Tab-separated table of C-alpha atoms and ligand atoms in Angstrom:
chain	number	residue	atom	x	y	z
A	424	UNK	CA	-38.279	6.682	13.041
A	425	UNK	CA	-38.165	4.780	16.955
A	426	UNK	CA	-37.179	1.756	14.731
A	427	UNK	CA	-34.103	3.143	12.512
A	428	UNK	CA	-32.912	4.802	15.594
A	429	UNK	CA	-33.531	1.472	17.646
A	430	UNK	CA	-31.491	-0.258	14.332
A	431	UNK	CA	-29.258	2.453	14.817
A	432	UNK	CA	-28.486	2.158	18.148
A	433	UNK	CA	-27.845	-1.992	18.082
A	434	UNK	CA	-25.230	-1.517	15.663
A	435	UNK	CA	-22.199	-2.967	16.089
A	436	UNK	CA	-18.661	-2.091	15.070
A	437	UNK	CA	-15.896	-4.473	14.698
A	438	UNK	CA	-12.232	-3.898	13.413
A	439	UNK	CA	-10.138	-5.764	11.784
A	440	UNK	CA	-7.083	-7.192	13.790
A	441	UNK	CA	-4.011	-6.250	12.645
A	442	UNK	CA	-5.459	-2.877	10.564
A	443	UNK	CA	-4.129	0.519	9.676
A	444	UNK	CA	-0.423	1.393	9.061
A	445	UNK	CA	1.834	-0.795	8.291
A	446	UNK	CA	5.722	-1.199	10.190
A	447	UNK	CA	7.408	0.409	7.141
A	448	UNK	CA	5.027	3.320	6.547
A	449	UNK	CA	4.791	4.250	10.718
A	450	UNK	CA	8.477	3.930	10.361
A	451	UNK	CA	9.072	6.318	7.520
A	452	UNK	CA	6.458	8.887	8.797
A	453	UNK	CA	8.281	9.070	12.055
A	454	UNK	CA	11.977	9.705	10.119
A	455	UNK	CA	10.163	12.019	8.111
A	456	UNK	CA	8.601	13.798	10.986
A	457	UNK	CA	11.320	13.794	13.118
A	458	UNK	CA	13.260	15.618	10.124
A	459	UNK	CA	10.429	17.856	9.430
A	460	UNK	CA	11.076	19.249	13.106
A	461	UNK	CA	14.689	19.786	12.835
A	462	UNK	CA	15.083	20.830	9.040
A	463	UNK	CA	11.897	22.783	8.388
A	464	UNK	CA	11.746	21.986	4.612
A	465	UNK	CA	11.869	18.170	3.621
A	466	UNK	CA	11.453	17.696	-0.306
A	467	UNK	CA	10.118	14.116	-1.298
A	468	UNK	CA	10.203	12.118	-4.106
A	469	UNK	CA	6.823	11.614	-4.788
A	470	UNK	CA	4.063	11.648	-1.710
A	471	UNK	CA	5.634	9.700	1.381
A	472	UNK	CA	2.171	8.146	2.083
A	473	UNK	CA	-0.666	7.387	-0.077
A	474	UNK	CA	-3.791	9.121	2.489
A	475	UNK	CA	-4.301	13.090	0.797
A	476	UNK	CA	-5.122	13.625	4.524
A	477	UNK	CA	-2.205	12.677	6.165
A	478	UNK	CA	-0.163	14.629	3.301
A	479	UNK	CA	-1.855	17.503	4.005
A	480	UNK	CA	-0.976	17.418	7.226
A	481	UNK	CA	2.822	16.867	6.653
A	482	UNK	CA	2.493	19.254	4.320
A	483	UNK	CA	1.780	22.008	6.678
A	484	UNK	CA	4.872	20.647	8.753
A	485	UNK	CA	7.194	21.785	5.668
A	486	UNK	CA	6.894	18.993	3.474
A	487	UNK	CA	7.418	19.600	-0.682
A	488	UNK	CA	6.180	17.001	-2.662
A	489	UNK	CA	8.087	16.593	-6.221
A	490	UNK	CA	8.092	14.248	-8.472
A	491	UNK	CA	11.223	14.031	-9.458
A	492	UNK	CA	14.977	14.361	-8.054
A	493	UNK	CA	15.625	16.780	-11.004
A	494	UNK	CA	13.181	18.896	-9.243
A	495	UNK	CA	14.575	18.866	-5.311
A	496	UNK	CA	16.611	22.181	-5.239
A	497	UNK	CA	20.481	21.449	-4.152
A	498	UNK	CA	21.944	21.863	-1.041
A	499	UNK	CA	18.275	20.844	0.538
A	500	UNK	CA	17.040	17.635	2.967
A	501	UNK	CA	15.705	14.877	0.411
A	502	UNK	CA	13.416	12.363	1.768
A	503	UNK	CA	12.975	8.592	0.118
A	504	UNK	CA	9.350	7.669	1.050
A	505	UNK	CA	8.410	3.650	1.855
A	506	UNK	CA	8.213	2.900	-1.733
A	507	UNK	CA	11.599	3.354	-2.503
A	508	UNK	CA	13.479	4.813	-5.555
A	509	UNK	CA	15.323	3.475	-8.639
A	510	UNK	CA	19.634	3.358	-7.660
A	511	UNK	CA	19.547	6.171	-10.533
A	512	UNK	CA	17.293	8.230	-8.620
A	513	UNK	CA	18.939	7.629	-5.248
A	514	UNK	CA	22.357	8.556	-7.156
A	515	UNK	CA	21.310	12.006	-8.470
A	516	UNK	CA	19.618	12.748	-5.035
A	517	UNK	CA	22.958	11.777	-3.053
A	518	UNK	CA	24.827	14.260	-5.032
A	519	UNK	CA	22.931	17.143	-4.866
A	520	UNK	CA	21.674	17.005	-1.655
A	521	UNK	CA	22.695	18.051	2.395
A	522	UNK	CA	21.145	14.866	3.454
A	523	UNK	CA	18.761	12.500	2.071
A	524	UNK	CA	16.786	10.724	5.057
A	525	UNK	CA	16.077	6.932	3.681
A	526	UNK	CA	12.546	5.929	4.862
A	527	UNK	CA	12.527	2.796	2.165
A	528	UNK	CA	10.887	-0.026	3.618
A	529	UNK	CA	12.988	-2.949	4.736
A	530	UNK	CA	10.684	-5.358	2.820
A	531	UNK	CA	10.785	-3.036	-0.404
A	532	UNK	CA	14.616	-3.308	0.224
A	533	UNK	CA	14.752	-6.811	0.058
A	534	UNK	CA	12.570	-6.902	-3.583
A	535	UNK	CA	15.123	-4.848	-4.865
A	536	UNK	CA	17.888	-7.188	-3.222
A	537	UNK	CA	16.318	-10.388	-4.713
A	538	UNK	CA	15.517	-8.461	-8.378
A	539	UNK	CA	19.478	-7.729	-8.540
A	540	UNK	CA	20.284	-11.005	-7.576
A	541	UNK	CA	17.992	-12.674	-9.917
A	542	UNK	CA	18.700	-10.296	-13.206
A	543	UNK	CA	22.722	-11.639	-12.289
A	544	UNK	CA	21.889	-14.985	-11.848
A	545	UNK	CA	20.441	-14.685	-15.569
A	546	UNK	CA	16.991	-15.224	-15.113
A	547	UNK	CA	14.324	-12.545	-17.098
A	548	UNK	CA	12.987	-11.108	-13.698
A	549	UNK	CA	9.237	-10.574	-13.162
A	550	UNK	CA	7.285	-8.503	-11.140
A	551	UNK	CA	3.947	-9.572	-10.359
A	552	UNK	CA	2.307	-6.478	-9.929
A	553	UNK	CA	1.255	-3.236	-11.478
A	554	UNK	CA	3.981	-1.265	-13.815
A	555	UNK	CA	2.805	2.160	-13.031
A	556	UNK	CA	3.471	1.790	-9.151
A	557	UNK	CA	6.532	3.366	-7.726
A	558	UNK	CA	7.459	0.436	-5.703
A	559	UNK	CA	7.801	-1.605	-8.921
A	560	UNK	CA	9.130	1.375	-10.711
A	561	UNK	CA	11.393	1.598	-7.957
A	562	UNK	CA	12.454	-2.686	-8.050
A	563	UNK	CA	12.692	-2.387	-12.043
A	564	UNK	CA	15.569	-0.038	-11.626
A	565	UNK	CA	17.957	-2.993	-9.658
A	566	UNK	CA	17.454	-5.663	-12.534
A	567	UNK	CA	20.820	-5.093	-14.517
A	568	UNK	CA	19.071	-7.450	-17.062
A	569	UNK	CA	15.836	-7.957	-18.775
A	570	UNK	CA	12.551	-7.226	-16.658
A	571	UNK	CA	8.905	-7.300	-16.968
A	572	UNK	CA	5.763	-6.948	-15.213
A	573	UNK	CA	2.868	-8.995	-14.866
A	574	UNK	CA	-0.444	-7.818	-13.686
A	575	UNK	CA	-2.583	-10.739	-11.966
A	576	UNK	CA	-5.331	-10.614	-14.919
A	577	UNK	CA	-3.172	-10.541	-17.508
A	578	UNK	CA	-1.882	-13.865	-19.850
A	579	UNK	CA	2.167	-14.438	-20.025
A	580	UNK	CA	3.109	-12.337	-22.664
A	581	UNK	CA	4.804	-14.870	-25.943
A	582	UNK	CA	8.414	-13.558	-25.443
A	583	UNK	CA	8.463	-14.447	-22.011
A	584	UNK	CA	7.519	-17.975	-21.874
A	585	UNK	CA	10.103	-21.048	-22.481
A	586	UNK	CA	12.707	-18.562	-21.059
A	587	UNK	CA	14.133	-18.816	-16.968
A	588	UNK	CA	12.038	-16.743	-15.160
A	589	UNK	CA	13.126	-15.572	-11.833
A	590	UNK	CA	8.987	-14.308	-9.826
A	591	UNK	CA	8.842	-11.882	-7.232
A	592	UNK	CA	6.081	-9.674	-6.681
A	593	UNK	CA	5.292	-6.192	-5.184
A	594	UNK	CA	4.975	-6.328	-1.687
A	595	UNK	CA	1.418	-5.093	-1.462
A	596	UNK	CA	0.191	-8.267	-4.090
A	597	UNK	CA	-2.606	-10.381	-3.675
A	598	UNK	CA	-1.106	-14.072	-2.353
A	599	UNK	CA	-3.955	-15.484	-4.646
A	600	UNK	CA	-3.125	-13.167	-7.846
A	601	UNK	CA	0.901	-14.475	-7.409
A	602	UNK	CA	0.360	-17.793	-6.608
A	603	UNK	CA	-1.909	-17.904	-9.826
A	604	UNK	CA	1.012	-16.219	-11.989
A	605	UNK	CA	3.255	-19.133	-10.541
A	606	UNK	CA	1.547	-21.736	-11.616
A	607	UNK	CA	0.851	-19.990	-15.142
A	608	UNK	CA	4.684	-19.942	-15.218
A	609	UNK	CA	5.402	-23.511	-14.276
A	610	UNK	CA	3.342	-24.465	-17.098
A	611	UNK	CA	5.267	-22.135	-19.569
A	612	UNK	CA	9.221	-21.922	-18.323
A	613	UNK	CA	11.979	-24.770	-17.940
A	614	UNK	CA	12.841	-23.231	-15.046
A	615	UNK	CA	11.537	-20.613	-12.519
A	616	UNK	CA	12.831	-19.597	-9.247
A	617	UNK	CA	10.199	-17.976	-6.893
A	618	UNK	CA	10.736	-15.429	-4.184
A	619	UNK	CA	7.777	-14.458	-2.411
A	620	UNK	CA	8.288	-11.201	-1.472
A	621	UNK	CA	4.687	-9.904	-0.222
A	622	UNK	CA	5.561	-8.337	3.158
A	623	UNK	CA	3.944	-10.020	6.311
A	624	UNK	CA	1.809	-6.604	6.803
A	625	UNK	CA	0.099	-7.091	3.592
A	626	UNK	CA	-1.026	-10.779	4.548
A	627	UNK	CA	-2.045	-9.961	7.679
A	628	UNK	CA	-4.329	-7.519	6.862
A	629	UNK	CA	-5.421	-9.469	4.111
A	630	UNK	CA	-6.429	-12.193	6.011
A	631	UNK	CA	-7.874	-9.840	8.949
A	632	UNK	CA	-10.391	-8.199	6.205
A	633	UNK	CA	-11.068	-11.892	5.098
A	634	UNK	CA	-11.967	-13.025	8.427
A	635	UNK	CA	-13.750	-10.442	9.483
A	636	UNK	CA	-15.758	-9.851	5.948
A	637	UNK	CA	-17.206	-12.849	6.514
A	638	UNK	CA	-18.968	-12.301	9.701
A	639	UNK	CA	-20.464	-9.140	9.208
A	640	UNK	CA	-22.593	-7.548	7.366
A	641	UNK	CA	-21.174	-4.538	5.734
A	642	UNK	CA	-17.263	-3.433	5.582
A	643	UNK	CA	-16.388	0.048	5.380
A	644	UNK	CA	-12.415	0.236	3.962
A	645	UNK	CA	-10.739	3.133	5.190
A	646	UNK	CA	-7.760	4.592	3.349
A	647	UNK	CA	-6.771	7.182	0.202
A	648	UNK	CA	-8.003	6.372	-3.289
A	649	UNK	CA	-4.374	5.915	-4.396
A	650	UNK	CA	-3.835	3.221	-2.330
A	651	UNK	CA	-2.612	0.078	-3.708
A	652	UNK	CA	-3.067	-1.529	-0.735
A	653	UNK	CA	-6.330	-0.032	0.535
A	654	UNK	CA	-7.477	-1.234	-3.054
A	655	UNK	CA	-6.466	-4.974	-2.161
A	656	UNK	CA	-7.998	-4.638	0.939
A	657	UNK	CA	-11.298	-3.605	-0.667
A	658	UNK	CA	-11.602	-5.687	-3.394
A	659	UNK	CA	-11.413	-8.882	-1.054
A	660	UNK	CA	-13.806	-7.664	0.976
A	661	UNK	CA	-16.254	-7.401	-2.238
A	662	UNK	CA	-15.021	-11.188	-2.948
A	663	UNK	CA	-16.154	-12.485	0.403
A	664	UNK	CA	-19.415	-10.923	-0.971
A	665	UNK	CA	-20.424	-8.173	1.511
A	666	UNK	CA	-21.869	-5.124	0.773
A	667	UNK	CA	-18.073	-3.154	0.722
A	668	UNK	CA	-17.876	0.815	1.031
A	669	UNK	CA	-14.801	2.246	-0.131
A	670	UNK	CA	-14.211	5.911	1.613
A	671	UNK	CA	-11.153	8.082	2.597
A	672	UNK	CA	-12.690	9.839	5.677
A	673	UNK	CA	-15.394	9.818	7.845
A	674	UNK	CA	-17.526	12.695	6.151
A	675	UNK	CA	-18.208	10.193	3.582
A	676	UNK	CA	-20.046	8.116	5.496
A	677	UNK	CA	-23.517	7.992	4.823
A	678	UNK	CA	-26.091	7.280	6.637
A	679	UNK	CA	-28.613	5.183	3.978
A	680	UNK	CA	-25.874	2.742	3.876
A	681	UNK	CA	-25.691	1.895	7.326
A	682	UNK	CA	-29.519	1.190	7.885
A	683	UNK	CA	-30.857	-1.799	8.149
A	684	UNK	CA	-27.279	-3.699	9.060
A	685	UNK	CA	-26.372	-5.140	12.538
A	686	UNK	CA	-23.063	-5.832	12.817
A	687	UNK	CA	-20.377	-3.543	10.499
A	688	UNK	CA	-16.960	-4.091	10.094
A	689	UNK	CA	-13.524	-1.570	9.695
A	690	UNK	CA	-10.561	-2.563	8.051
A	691	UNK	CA	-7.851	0.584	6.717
A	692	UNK	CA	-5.275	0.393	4.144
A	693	UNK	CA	-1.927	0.227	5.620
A	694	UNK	CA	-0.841	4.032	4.535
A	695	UNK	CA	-4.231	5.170	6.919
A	696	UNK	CA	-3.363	7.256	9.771
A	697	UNK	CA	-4.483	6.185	13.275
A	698	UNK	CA	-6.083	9.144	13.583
A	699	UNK	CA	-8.619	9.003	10.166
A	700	UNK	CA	-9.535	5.501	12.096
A	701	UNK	CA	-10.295	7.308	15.148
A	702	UNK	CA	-12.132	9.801	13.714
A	703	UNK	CA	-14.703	7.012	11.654
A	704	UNK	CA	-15.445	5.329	14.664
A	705	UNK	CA	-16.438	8.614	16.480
A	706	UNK	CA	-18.749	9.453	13.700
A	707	UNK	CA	-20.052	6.006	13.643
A	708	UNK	CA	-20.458	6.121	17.339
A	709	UNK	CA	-22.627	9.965	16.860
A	710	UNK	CA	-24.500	8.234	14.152
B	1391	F3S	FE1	6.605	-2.175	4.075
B	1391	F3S	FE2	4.763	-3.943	3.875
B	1391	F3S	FE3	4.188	-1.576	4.650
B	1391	F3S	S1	6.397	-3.593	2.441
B	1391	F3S	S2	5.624	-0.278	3.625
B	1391	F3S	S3	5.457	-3.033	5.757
B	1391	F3S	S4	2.938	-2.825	3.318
């Protein structure tokens, strides 16, 4: 037992640099916030961060999660979470509501720009990314035109290829996974135009968990289960080939994982609260 707790007490802690939330999702927590404060009741479409902690905690604040505009009574404060919404959805929630507080990204609002633009320049627009995600739910709904989505692991479907192809991708995508699906295309289309549209945020936490996997000797990824971007984060940790443990808060921590390893690294999806990253390291610390 003196040696685990002399193991114990060498360990070291590292976090990844940049790590945590992202610019657009502190952004539309604060306009949410500040609107919980002077409204009381805030209905959004769908839940304004992917961390069941921090939801919880808005929630107690006065926020109603729906999950869809039909849903948000009239007359009430709407809120449009990071993600974004389809033009249709924003429509319906414009007319109905007192006030609908836009927290959509800037980078989500430039996909949707460059979707519109491409579905008018005429090229079939795809979406490297995953279908059932409300950012790409939310992109799909600008393409006047014909649209698809491509996941990473997936072949070009037959009706898409020999056809112009205008690529962008979700902003949360893997650079490797899209840069693969553009070269799949260049083999396929006459002509492609490419707009990389994986925000700066995703990279650099992409790269930080990269670094950083590589030096240590076990990675703990912090962030919500329905986390696109926590996923990301995790599953290039488990590429680098450490041992990777996936949890949402620090009670899940557990202590036969951490024995026997020296030097442990923290990276959190970019919807994890500051404060679920303070909290880990304090238990880490107690451990
Ligand atoms: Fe925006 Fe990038 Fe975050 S698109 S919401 S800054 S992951």
């Amino acid at each position: 037992d003196i040696w685990n707790r002399k193991a114990e007490a060498e360990l070291k802690i590292h976090i990844a640099d940049p790590t945590g939330l992202c610019f657009g999702v502190r952004r539309a927590i604060s306009k949410l916030e500040e609107e919980l404060l002077r409204s009381g009741t805030v209905y959004s479409l769908g839940s304004p961060i992917h961390n069941p902690q921090e939801t919880d905690r808005l929630t107690k604040m006065g926020l109603v999660v729906v999950e869809s505009a039909e849903e948000v009574p009239a007359a009430s404060v709407a809120f449009i979470r990071a993600h974004g919404v389809t033009p249709l959805q924003e429509g319906v929630l414009i007319k109905k509501c007192r006030k609908v507080v836009d927290g959509t990204c800037p980078f989500v609002k430039t996909a949707q720009k460059r979707a519109k633009d491409l579905s008018t320049e005429g090229y079939v627009v795809v979406i490297s990314g995953d279908r059932h995600h409300p950012e790409v739910k939310g992109i799909m709904g600008y393409v006047e035109g014909e649209v698809a989505v491509v996941s990473s692991d997936e072949d070009i479907p037959d009706n898409l290829k020999g056809r112009r192809c205008g690529i962008l991708s979700q902003t949360t995508q893997k650079v490797g996974s899209f840069a693969a699906l553009v070269g799949s295309f260049s083999k396929v289309s006459p002509e492609i135009k490419v707009y990389n549209t994986i925000c700066k945020a995703t990279l650099a936490r992409q790269d930080s968990v990269c670094r950083l996997a590589s030096k240590v000797d076990g990675m703990i990824i912090l962030g919500g289960r329905n986390s696109a971007n926590t996923k990301k984060l995790a599953e290039i940790s488990m590429d680098v080939g450490v041992s990777t443990l996936w949890i949402e808060h620090a009670g899940e921590i557990d202590r036969g994982w951490l024995q026997n390893r020296d030097d442990i690294g923290i990276a959190a999806g970019g919807s994890t609260p500051d404060w679920l990253i303070k909290e880990l390291i304090q238990k880490l610390n107690m451990m």
